[in-house]
Amino acid sequence: MTSDSNGSSDGSTSGSGGGTGTGSTTGDEFDAPPTIDLLTVNGESDALKVVAAENLHFEALASDDEGVDAVELFYRGESLGVVYDEPYTWDVVVNSADDDNGKHTAYAVAVDTAKQQSDKVGLDIQVLLPAGGTQVWQVIDDDATLAKAHGVAVDPAGDVIVVGFENVSSEPVPSRMRIRKYRGSDGEILWERHVPEKNKAAPKGHSVARSVAVDSQGLIYVTGELDLDGETSHLWVGKYASEGLLLDSYESSVPHSQGNDIALYEEMTDNDKVESTVYVVGHATKPLLTSGILAAFDPDLDPVWQENSIAVEGVDSILNAVAVGNDGDFVVAGAYGLHLEDTRGYIAKHKPNKATVWWRASNTPANSEDVAYDLGITSDGRISGVGRRMLPGYPEALWLFRLDSAGNDIGSEVDTDQMCGSNGCALKIDAEDYHVLGGALRLAPGPDFLVAKKNADWEDTWIESYDGYDGTEDRCLGVTADGVGYVYGVGFETKDDVERWWVSKHHP
């Protein structure tokens, strides 16, 4: 719960003019005490039903023959601050972590210049939490420029970093990477960066940021592909300060390569500093073979090691996802198959020095193909992932898979109503081991943007879909969850045949 008292306080226990309470001094017994004539919340003096994440605006009217000195408001047993001058107002952001489905009481007390205290005047407020998945806010670009959001992460302050690309027109190329930071509470854009930078180089090729991770210090790591000449792309990694300053970057020398996902493993150094090992996966398209790429970097983005192949030799492969477990081992996922046809899903576990612990191929049915697009690791080491299973008649069926820490299959399923397209789908495992899923819902005339929350056994907690514009194609390509359970989905909507950048926040 946060509050602002008469526009001058950002906390929940202070008011304009300072002070910590009205006290209980009775003052001159011959003077009448002050009175609270009216207390309202959002303009209503009766009990008000409110929805989580709305603002509660309290206002009190007080009077006294000798003059009112101050008014103090209490909500849920806590002071929201003392206000010394009219108007006597306080603002509170209702939030689901503090305000559960129940009644809460607010009351005001006034003190006059003789330090006499009024009677308490109160309100009972019913807080109704919205259903899981309900949108808190949404940001969609409303112009004729093609743009897609691919990755999302939340920083320690609760702000949201979203990465993807924007084109200079509605055409597929050229494009530049777009990196935006939004305020988590309301979706306001705090800053925006581009690669290549707008004021330095006009894009000629297709440059895309595909994944983002944020460490506990607020440092931002981004990966994707950089194509400056329109002929050759290179895997790219960038490191940004919380304020948006580019601190370091790395561009691979491998031609026709791209970064698809990024993950961090933080550990304490001997100097009591927290440092991150940065893991990046992707692939490189060569004349005869497409090969998955796996690389590790130090915090300054100097390469520690790089592997340009997977455990299955002599076949085409891609790596789309990487996640790090609590023990420092990491898991990657993607697909392999000759010419990337008749593909099977690929999942492998590695030690920090890149040594392979185990690898597994999906149990792909006949006449089908699997591609793993994203994965996560639970607190006890189990692995969950999502991808696309191309079935006859259902080329974009959502494939859900689970493995134990040793790589044994502990359950997979396919959903033909929920979709994972060629742009991918997304998975995030939150602090409570719930699975947050992003993709699309199969509807006519076009798929809808989908966010869902499932437990560790893939049982639905909630599923929500959103139609961006007139039944056209809308998809979620990236998801994450913050420390209190709010879910963020990013992707695109289609309007007038142009794909437009989409970011939205959803209730837990």
Coordinates of C-alpha atoms in Angstrom, one line a residue:
M1 CA 0.0 0.0 0.0
T2 CA 1.4 3.4 -0.9
S3 CA -0.2 6.8 -0.1
D4 CA 0.2 10.4 -0.8
S5 CA -1.1 13.0 1.7
N6 CA -2.3 16.2 0.1
G7 CA 0.2 15.7 -2.7
S8 CA 3.2 15.9 -0.4
S9 CA 3.9 12.4 0.9
D10 CA 5.0 9.3 -1.0
G11 CA 4.8 6.9 2.0
S12 CA 2.0 5.5 4.0
T13 CA 2.7 7.2 7.3
S14 CA 3.4 10.8 6.6
G15 CA 1.4 13.9 5.8
S16 CA 1.9 17.4 4.5
G17 CA 3.6 19.5 7.1
G18 CA 5.1 16.5 8.9
G19 CA 4.1 15.2 12.3
T20 CA 3.4 11.7 13.5
G21 CA 0.0 11.8 15.2
T22 CA -2.7 14.0 16.7
G23 CA -2.2 12.8 20.2
S24 CA -5.0 12.8 22.9
T25 CA -4.6 16.2 24.5
T26 CA -8.1 17.5 25.6
G27 CA -7.1 21.2 25.7
D28 CA -9.4 23.9 27.2
E29 CA -12.5 22.2 28.6
F30 CA -14.6 25.3 28.1
D31 CA -14.1 25.3 24.3
A32 CA -16.1 22.8 22.1
P33 CA -13.8 20.3 20.4
P34 CA -13.5 20.2 16.6
T35 CA -15.6 18.0 14.5
I36 CA -15.2 15.9 11.4
D37 CA -18.2 17.0 9.4
L38 CA -17.7 14.6 6.5
L39 CA -15.3 11.8 5.4
T40 CA -15.5 10.6 1.8
V41 CA -13.6 8.1 -0.3
N42 CA -13.6 8.6 -4.1
G43 CA -16.4 11.1 -3.5
E44 CA -18.7 8.7 -1.6
S45 CA -19.5 8.9 2.1
D46 CA -21.0 5.4 2.2
A47 CA -19.1 2.1 2.2
L48 CA -17.4 1.8 -1.2
K49 CA -16.5 -1.3 -3.2
V50 CA -13.2 -0.9 -5.0
V51 CA -11.0 -2.9 -7.3
A52 CA -7.4 -3.7 -6.4
A53 CA -4.8 -1.3 -8.0
E54 CA -7.3 1.6 -8.1
N55 CA -6.5 4.8 -6.2
L56 CA -8.5 5.5 -3.0
H57 CA -8.9 9.3 -2.6
F58 CA -9.9 10.3 0.9
E59 CA -11.1 13.8 1.8
A60 CA -12.2 15.1 5.2
L61 CA -14.2 18.2 6.0
A62 CA -13.5 19.5 9.6
S63 CA -14.6 22.5 11.5
D64 CA -14.0 24.3 14.9
D65 CA -14.9 27.6 16.4
E66 CA -11.3 28.5 17.1
G67 CA -9.9 26.9 14.0
V68 CA -8.8 23.4 13.0
D69 CA -5.1 22.8 13.5
A70 CA -4.7 19.4 11.8
V71 CA -6.5 16.3 10.6
E72 CA -5.1 12.8 10.6
L73 CA -6.4 9.8 8.6
F74 CA -6.0 6.1 9.5
Y75 CA -6.5 3.2 7.0
R76 CA -6.2 -0.4 7.9
G77 CA -4.8 0.6 11.3
E78 CA -2.0 2.8 9.9
S79 CA -1.7 6.5 9.8
L80 CA -1.7 8.0 6.3
G81 CA -0.3 11.2 7.6
V82 CA -1.3 14.5 9.3
V83 CA -2.5 17.3 7.1
Y84 CA -2.4 20.9 8.4
D85 CA -4.1 22.9 5.7
E86 CA -7.2 22.5 3.6
P87 CA -8.0 20.5 1.6
Y88 CA -7.5 17.6 3.9
T89 CA -6.8 14.8 1.4
W90 CA -4.9 11.5 1.2
D91 CA -4.4 9.1 -1.7
V92 CA -3.8 5.4 -1.5
V93 CA -3.0 2.8 -4.2
V94 CA -4.9 -0.3 -3.3
N95 CA -2.8 -3.3 -4.0
S96 CA -3.5 -7.0 -3.9
A97 CA -0.5 -7.8 -1.7
D98 CA -1.9 -5.7 1.1
D99 CA -5.7 -5.5 0.6
D100 CA -7.3 -8.9 0.4
N101 CA -11.0 -9.6 -0.2
G102 CA -12.3 -8.1 3.0
K103 CA -13.5 -5.0 4.8
H104 CA -11.1 -2.4 5.9
T105 CA -11.8 0.7 8.0
A106 CA -10.7 4.3 7.5
Y107 CA -11.3 7.0 10.0
A108 CA -10.3 10.6 10.5
V109 CA -9.5 12.6 13.7
A110 CA -9.2 16.4 13.9
V111 CA -7.3 18.6 16.4
D112 CA -8.0 22.3 17.1
T113 CA -5.6 25.0 18.0
A114 CA -6.3 24.3 21.7
K115 CA -5.2 20.7 21.1
Q116 CA -8.6 19.2 21.6
Q117 CA -9.4 16.1 19.6
S118 CA -12.5 15.3 17.7
D119 CA -14.5 12.1 17.7
K120 CA -13.4 9.6 15.1
V121 CA -15.5 9.5 11.9
G122 CA -15.0 6.3 9.9
L123 CA -15.9 4.4 6.7
D124 CA -15.9 0.7 6.0
I125 CA -14.4 -0.1 2.6
Q126 CA -14.9 -3.4 0.8
V127 CA -12.0 -4.4 -1.3
L128 CA -12.8 -6.7 -4.2
L129 CA -9.8 -8.3 -5.9
P130 CA -10.2 -8.8 -9.6
A131 CA -9.9 -12.1 -11.3
G132 CA -6.4 -13.4 -12.1
G133 CA -5.3 -12.2 -15.5
T134 CA -7.4 -9.0 -15.5
Q135 CA -5.5 -6.2 -17.2
V136 CA -4.1 -3.5 -15.0
W137 CA -2.8 -1.4 -17.9
Q138 CA -1.9 -1.9 -21.6
V139 CA 0.3 0.0 -24.0
I140 CA 0.0 -0.5 -27.7
D141 CA 1.8 1.6 -30.3
D142 CA -0.7 3.4 -32.4
D143 CA 1.1 4.3 -35.6
A144 CA 1.8 2.8 -39.0
T145 CA 5.3 1.5 -38.1
L146 CA 5.7 -2.3 -37.7
A147 CA 7.0 -3.2 -34.2
K148 CA 7.1 -6.3 -32.0
A149 CA 8.0 -6.8 -28.4
H150 CA 9.8 -10.1 -27.8
G151 CA 11.2 -10.1 -24.2
V152 CA 10.3 -8.6 -20.8
A153 CA 11.9 -8.5 -17.4
V154 CA 11.1 -6.6 -14.1
D155 CA 13.9 -4.7 -12.2
P156 CA 14.3 -4.5 -8.4
A157 CA 12.3 -1.3 -8.3
G158 CA 9.3 -2.9 -10.0
D159 CA 9.8 -1.2 -13.3
V160 CA 9.5 -3.1 -16.6
I161 CA 12.1 -3.5 -19.4
V162 CA 10.7 -4.6 -22.7
V163 CA 12.8 -5.4 -25.8
G164 CA 12.0 -6.1 -29.5
F165 CA 12.3 -4.1 -32.7
E166 CA 10.8 -1.3 -34.6
N167 CA 10.8 -0.7 -38.3
V168 CA 11.1 2.6 -40.1
S169 CA 7.9 1.8 -42.0
S170 CA 5.3 -0.9 -42.3
E171 CA 7.7 -3.0 -44.3
P172 CA 9.6 -6.0 -42.8
V173 CA 13.0 -4.3 -43.2
P174 CA 14.9 -2.3 -42.3
S175 CA 14.5 -2.3 -38.5
R176 CA 16.4 -1.4 -35.3
M177 CA 16.4 -2.9 -31.8
R178 CA 14.0 -1.1 -29.4
I179 CA 14.7 -1.3 -25.6
R180 CA 12.1 0.5 -23.4
K181 CA 11.7 0.9 -19.7
Y182 CA 8.1 1.4 -18.3
R183 CA 7.0 2.4 -14.9
G184 CA 5.5 -0.8 -13.4
S185 CA 2.6 1.0 -11.6
D186 CA 1.0 2.7 -14.6
G187 CA 2.9 1.8 -17.8
E188 CA 4.4 5.2 -18.4
I189 CA 7.5 5.1 -20.7
L190 CA 10.6 6.1 -18.6
W191 CA 13.2 5.8 -21.4
E192 CA 13.8 4.3 -24.8
R193 CA 17.0 3.2 -26.5
H194 CA 17.8 1.8 -30.0
V195 CA 20.5 -0.2 -31.6
P196 CA 21.7 1.1 -34.0
E197 CA 21.0 4.5 -32.4
K198 CA 18.6 6.7 -34.2
N199 CA 20.8 9.7 -34.4
K200 CA 23.9 7.8 -35.5
A201 CA 23.0 5.3 -38.2
A202 CA 20.0 4.5 -40.3
P203 CA 19.2 0.8 -40.2
K204 CA 19.8 -1.2 -43.4
G205 CA 19.2 -4.7 -42.1
H206 CA 16.9 -6.4 -39.6
S207 CA 18.2 -5.8 -36.1
V208 CA 16.1 -7.4 -33.3
A209 CA 16.4 -7.6 -29.5
R210 CA 14.9 -10.9 -28.5
S211 CA 15.5 -11.3 -24.7
V212 CA 16.3 -9.3 -21.6
A213 CA 17.4 -10.1 -18.1
V214 CA 17.9 -7.8 -15.0
D215 CA 20.2 -8.6 -12.1
S216 CA 19.7 -7.7 -8.4
Q217 CA 21.5 -4.4 -8.9
G218 CA 19.2 -3.3 -11.7
L219 CA 21.7 -3.8 -14.5
I220 CA 20.0 -4.8 -17.8
Y221 CA 21.3 -7.4 -20.2
V222 CA 19.9 -7.8 -23.7
T223 CA 20.6 -10.1 -26.6
G224 CA 19.5 -10.3 -30.2
E225 CA 20.9 -9.9 -33.7
L226 CA 22.6 -6.8 -35.2
D227 CA 22.5 -6.3 -38.9
L228 CA 24.1 -3.0 -40.0
D229 CA 24.5 -3.6 -43.7
G230 CA 21.5 -5.6 -44.7
E231 CA 23.6 -8.6 -45.6
T232 CA 25.1 -10.2 -42.5
S233 CA 23.7 -10.4 -39.0
H234 CA 25.7 -11.0 -35.8
L235 CA 24.7 -12.2 -32.4
W236 CA 24.7 -9.2 -30.1
V237 CA 24.7 -8.7 -26.3
G238 CA 24.4 -5.4 -24.5
K239 CA 24.6 -4.2 -20.9
Y240 CA 22.7 -1.2 -19.7
A241 CA 22.6 0.8 -16.5
S242 CA 19.2 1.1 -14.9
E243 CA 19.0 4.7 -16.3
G244 CA 19.5 3.4 -19.8
L245 CA 23.2 4.1 -20.4
L246 CA 24.9 1.5 -22.6
L247 CA 27.8 0.2 -20.5
D248 CA 29.2 -2.6 -22.6
S249 CA 28.4 -4.6 -25.7
Y250 CA 29.6 -7.7 -27.5
E251 CA 29.2 -8.5 -31.2
S252 CA 30.0 -12.0 -32.3
S253 CA 32.3 -12.6 -35.2
V254 CA 30.2 -15.5 -36.4
P255 CA 28.3 -14.4 -39.5
H256 CA 24.6 -14.9 -39.9
S257 CA 24.2 -15.5 -36.1
Q258 CA 21.6 -14.3 -33.6
G259 CA 21.0 -14.4 -29.9
N260 CA 17.6 -15.8 -28.9
D261 CA 17.6 -15.9 -25.1
I262 CA 19.6 -14.7 -22.1
A263 CA 19.9 -15.7 -18.5
L264 CA 21.9 -14.7 -15.5
Y265 CA 23.5 -16.5 -12.5
E266 CA 24.5 -14.3 -9.7
E267 CA 27.0 -15.2 -7.0
M268 CA 29.0 -13.4 -4.3
T269 CA 32.7 -12.8 -5.0
D270 CA 35.5 -12.9 -2.4
N271 CA 35.2 -9.1 -2.2
D272 CA 31.5 -9.3 -1.2
K273 CA 30.4 -8.1 -4.5
V274 CA 27.5 -9.7 -6.5
E275 CA 28.5 -10.5 -10.0
S276 CA 26.6 -12.2 -12.9
T277 CA 27.6 -14.9 -15.3
V278 CA 25.7 -14.2 -18.5
Y279 CA 24.5 -17.1 -20.6
V280 CA 23.3 -16.6 -24.1
V281 CA 21.8 -19.1 -26.6
G282 CA 21.0 -18.6 -30.3
H283 CA 22.0 -20.1 -33.6
A284 CA 24.1 -19.4 -36.7
T285 CA 22.9 -20.1 -40.3
K286 CA 25.8 -21.5 -42.4
P287 CA 25.8 -22.5 -46.0
L288 CA 25.6 -26.2 -45.2
L289 CA 24.4 -26.3 -41.6
T290 CA 22.4 -24.3 -39.1
S291 CA 23.9 -24.8 -35.6
G292 CA 22.9 -23.8 -32.1
I293 CA 25.1 -21.4 -30.2
L294 CA 25.7 -21.5 -26.5
A295 CA 28.0 -18.9 -24.8
A296 CA 28.9 -17.6 -21.4
F297 CA 30.2 -14.0 -20.6
D298 CA 31.6 -12.3 -17.5
P299 CA 29.8 -9.2 -16.1
D300 CA 31.7 -7.0 -18.6
L301 CA 30.5 -9.1 -21.5
D302 CA 34.0 -10.6 -22.2
P303 CA 33.5 -14.2 -23.5
V304 CA 34.2 -17.0 -21.0
W305 CA 33.5 -19.7 -23.5
Q306 CA 31.4 -20.4 -26.6
E307 CA 30.1 -23.6 -28.2
N308 CA 28.8 -23.5 -31.8
S309 CA 27.1 -26.9 -31.8
I310 CA 24.8 -29.1 -29.7
A311 CA 25.2 -32.7 -28.5
V312 CA 23.6 -34.1 -31.7
E313 CA 26.2 -33.9 -34.4
G314 CA 25.7 -33.6 -38.2
V315 CA 22.2 -32.1 -38.1
D316 CA 20.8 -28.6 -38.2
S317 CA 19.9 -27.2 -34.8
I318 CA 18.7 -24.0 -33.0
L319 CA 18.7 -23.0 -29.4
N320 CA 15.8 -20.8 -28.3
A321 CA 15.9 -20.8 -24.5
V322 CA 18.2 -20.9 -21.4
A323 CA 17.5 -21.0 -17.7
V324 CA 19.8 -21.3 -14.7
G325 CA 19.0 -23.4 -11.6
N326 CA 19.7 -22.6 -8.0
D327 CA 22.8 -24.8 -8.1
G328 CA 24.4 -22.9 -11.0
D329 CA 23.8 -25.6 -13.6
F330 CA 21.8 -24.4 -16.6
V331 CA 19.4 -25.9 -19.1
V332 CA 19.0 -25.0 -22.8
A333 CA 16.2 -25.9 -25.2
G334 CA 15.5 -25.7 -28.9
A335 CA 15.2 -28.2 -31.8
Y336 CA 17.3 -30.3 -34.2
G337 CA 16.6 -32.0 -37.5
L338 CA 18.1 -32.3 -41.0
H339 CA 17.5 -28.9 -42.7
L340 CA 15.3 -28.1 -39.7
E341 CA 12.6 -30.3 -41.0
D342 CA 11.0 -33.2 -39.1
T343 CA 12.4 -31.6 -36.0
R344 CA 12.5 -32.9 -32.5
G345 CA 12.6 -30.8 -29.4
Y346 CA 16.1 -30.6 -27.8
I347 CA 16.7 -30.1 -24.0
A348 CA 20.2 -30.3 -22.4
K349 CA 21.6 -29.6 -19.0
H350 CA 25.1 -28.2 -18.6
K351 CA 27.6 -27.4 -15.9
P352 CA 28.9 -23.8 -15.7
N353 CA 32.0 -24.8 -17.7
K354 CA 29.7 -26.0 -20.5
A355 CA 30.1 -29.7 -19.8
T356 CA 27.0 -31.6 -20.8
V357 CA 25.3 -33.3 -17.9
W358 CA 22.6 -34.9 -20.1
W359 CA 20.5 -34.2 -23.2
R360 CA 17.1 -35.4 -24.3
A361 CA 15.0 -35.4 -27.4
S362 CA 11.3 -35.0 -27.4
N363 CA 9.0 -38.0 -28.0
T364 CA 7.7 -36.5 -31.2
P365 CA 4.8 -38.5 -32.8
A366 CA 5.0 -39.6 -36.4
N367 CA 4.1 -36.9 -39.0
S368 CA 4.8 -34.2 -36.4
E369 CA 7.5 -31.7 -35.5
D370 CA 8.5 -30.2 -32.2
V371 CA 10.3 -27.0 -31.4
A372 CA 11.0 -25.9 -27.8
Y373 CA 10.8 -22.1 -27.4
D374 CA 11.1 -21.4 -23.7
L375 CA 11.7 -23.1 -20.3
G376 CA 12.2 -22.5 -16.6
I377 CA 13.5 -24.3 -13.5
T378 CA 11.5 -24.7 -10.3
S379 CA 13.0 -24.3 -6.9
D380 CA 13.5 -28.0 -6.5
G381 CA 15.2 -28.4 -9.9
R382 CA 12.3 -29.6 -12.1
I383 CA 12.3 -28.3 -15.6
S384 CA 9.2 -27.0 -17.4
G385 CA 9.0 -25.8 -21.0
V386 CA 6.8 -24.7 -23.8
G387 CA 7.0 -25.0 -27.5
R388 CA 5.2 -25.8 -30.8
R389 CA 4.1 -29.2 -31.9
M390 CA 3.2 -29.2 -35.6
L391 CA 0.4 -31.7 -35.9
P392 CA -1.6 -32.6 -39.0
G393 CA -4.3 -29.9 -39.1
Y394 CA -2.8 -28.1 -36.1
P395 CA 0.5 -26.6 -37.1
E396 CA 0.7 -24.3 -34.1
A397 CA -0.4 -26.6 -31.2
L398 CA 1.1 -25.6 -27.8
W399 CA 3.4 -28.3 -26.5
L400 CA 4.0 -28.4 -22.7
F401 CA 6.8 -30.6 -21.3
R402 CA 8.2 -31.4 -17.9
L403 CA 11.4 -33.2 -16.8
D404 CA 12.9 -33.9 -13.4
S405 CA 16.4 -32.7 -12.6
A406 CA 17.9 -35.8 -14.1
G407 CA 16.2 -35.3 -17.4
N408 CA 13.5 -37.9 -17.0
D409 CA 10.1 -37.1 -18.6
I410 CA 7.5 -36.5 -15.9
G411 CA 4.7 -35.5 -18.1
S412 CA 3.9 -33.6 -21.3
E413 CA 0.8 -32.6 -23.1
V414 CA -0.4 -30.8 -26.2
D415 CA -3.2 -28.2 -26.3
T416 CA -4.6 -27.5 -29.8
D417 CA -6.6 -24.5 -28.6
Q418 CA -3.6 -22.7 -27.1
M419 CA -1.1 -21.8 -29.8
C420 CA 2.7 -21.4 -30.2
G421 CA 3.6 -19.8 -33.5
S422 CA 6.7 -19.4 -35.6
N423 CA 7.5 -16.3 -33.5
G424 CA 7.5 -18.5 -30.4
C425 CA 5.7 -18.7 -27.0
A426 CA 6.9 -17.9 -23.5
L427 CA 7.2 -19.3 -20.0
K428 CA 8.2 -17.8 -16.7
I429 CA 8.3 -19.7 -13.3
D430 CA 7.5 -17.2 -10.5
A431 CA 8.8 -17.2 -6.9
E432 CA 5.9 -19.6 -5.9
D433 CA 6.7 -22.1 -8.7
Y434 CA 3.6 -21.1 -10.6
H435 CA 4.0 -21.2 -14.4
V436 CA 3.2 -18.0 -16.3
L437 CA 2.5 -18.8 -19.9
G438 CA 2.3 -16.5 -23.0
G439 CA 1.1 -17.4 -26.5
A440 CA -2.1 -17.2 -28.4
L441 CA -5.6 -18.6 -28.3
R442 CA -7.0 -20.2 -31.4
L443 CA -10.0 -18.2 -32.5
A444 CA -11.5 -17.1 -35.8
P445 CA -10.9 -14.9 -37.7
G446 CA -7.5 -14.6 -35.9
P447 CA -5.7 -15.7 -32.7
D448 CA -5.9 -13.7 -29.5
F449 CA -3.2 -12.5 -27.2
L450 CA -3.0 -15.2 -24.4
V451 CA -1.6 -15.1 -20.9
A452 CA -2.2 -17.9 -18.4
K453 CA -1.1 -19.1 -15.0
K454 CA -0.7 -22.8 -14.2
N455 CA 0.6 -24.7 -11.2
A456 CA 3.6 -27.0 -11.3
D457 CA 1.5 -29.8 -12.7
W458 CA 0.2 -27.7 -15.6
E459 CA -3.3 -27.3 -14.0
D460 CA -4.9 -24.0 -14.9
T461 CA -5.1 -21.3 -12.3
W462 CA -6.4 -18.8 -14.8
I463 CA -6.4 -18.2 -18.6
E464 CA -7.1 -14.8 -20.1
S465 CA -7.1 -13.8 -23.8
Y466 CA -7.4 -10.4 -25.4
D467 CA -8.5 -9.3 -28.8
G468 CA -6.4 -6.3 -29.8
Y469 CA -8.2 -5.0 -32.9
D470 CA -11.2 -6.3 -34.8
G471 CA -10.4 -10.1 -34.6
T472 CA -7.0 -9.8 -36.3
E473 CA -3.8 -11.7 -35.2
D474 CA -2.6 -10.9 -31.7
R475 CA 0.2 -12.9 -29.9
C476 CA 2.1 -12.9 -26.6
L477 CA 5.8 -13.5 -27.2
G478 CA 7.2 -12.9 -23.8
V479 CA 6.1 -13.1 -20.2
T480 CA 7.4 -12.5 -16.7
A481 CA 6.1 -12.0 -13.1
D482 CA 7.2 -9.5 -10.4
G483 CA 7.9 -10.2 -6.8
V484 CA 4.2 -9.9 -5.7
G485 CA 2.8 -11.9 -8.6
Y486 CA 1.7 -9.4 -11.2
V487 CA 2.2 -10.8 -14.7
Y488 CA 3.5 -8.9 -17.7
G489 CA 2.9 -10.0 -21.3
V490 CA 4.5 -8.5 -24.4
G491 CA 4.0 -9.2 -28.1
F492 CA 2.0 -7.6 -30.8
E493 CA -1.4 -6.9 -32.2
T494 CA -2.3 -6.6 -35.9
K495 CA -4.1 -3.5 -37.2
D496 CA -4.5 -2.5 -40.8
D497 CA -2.1 -5.3 -41.7
V498 CA 0.6 -3.8 -39.5
E499 CA 2.0 -5.6 -36.4
R500 CA 2.1 -3.2 -33.4
W501 CA 4.1 -3.4 -30.2
W502 CA 2.0 -4.6 -27.2
V503 CA 2.8 -4.5 -23.4
S504 CA 0.3 -5.3 -20.7
K505 CA 0.2 -5.9 -16.9
H506 CA -2.2 -8.4 -15.4
H507 CA -3.4 -9.2 -11.9
P508 CA -2.0 -12.2 -10.1

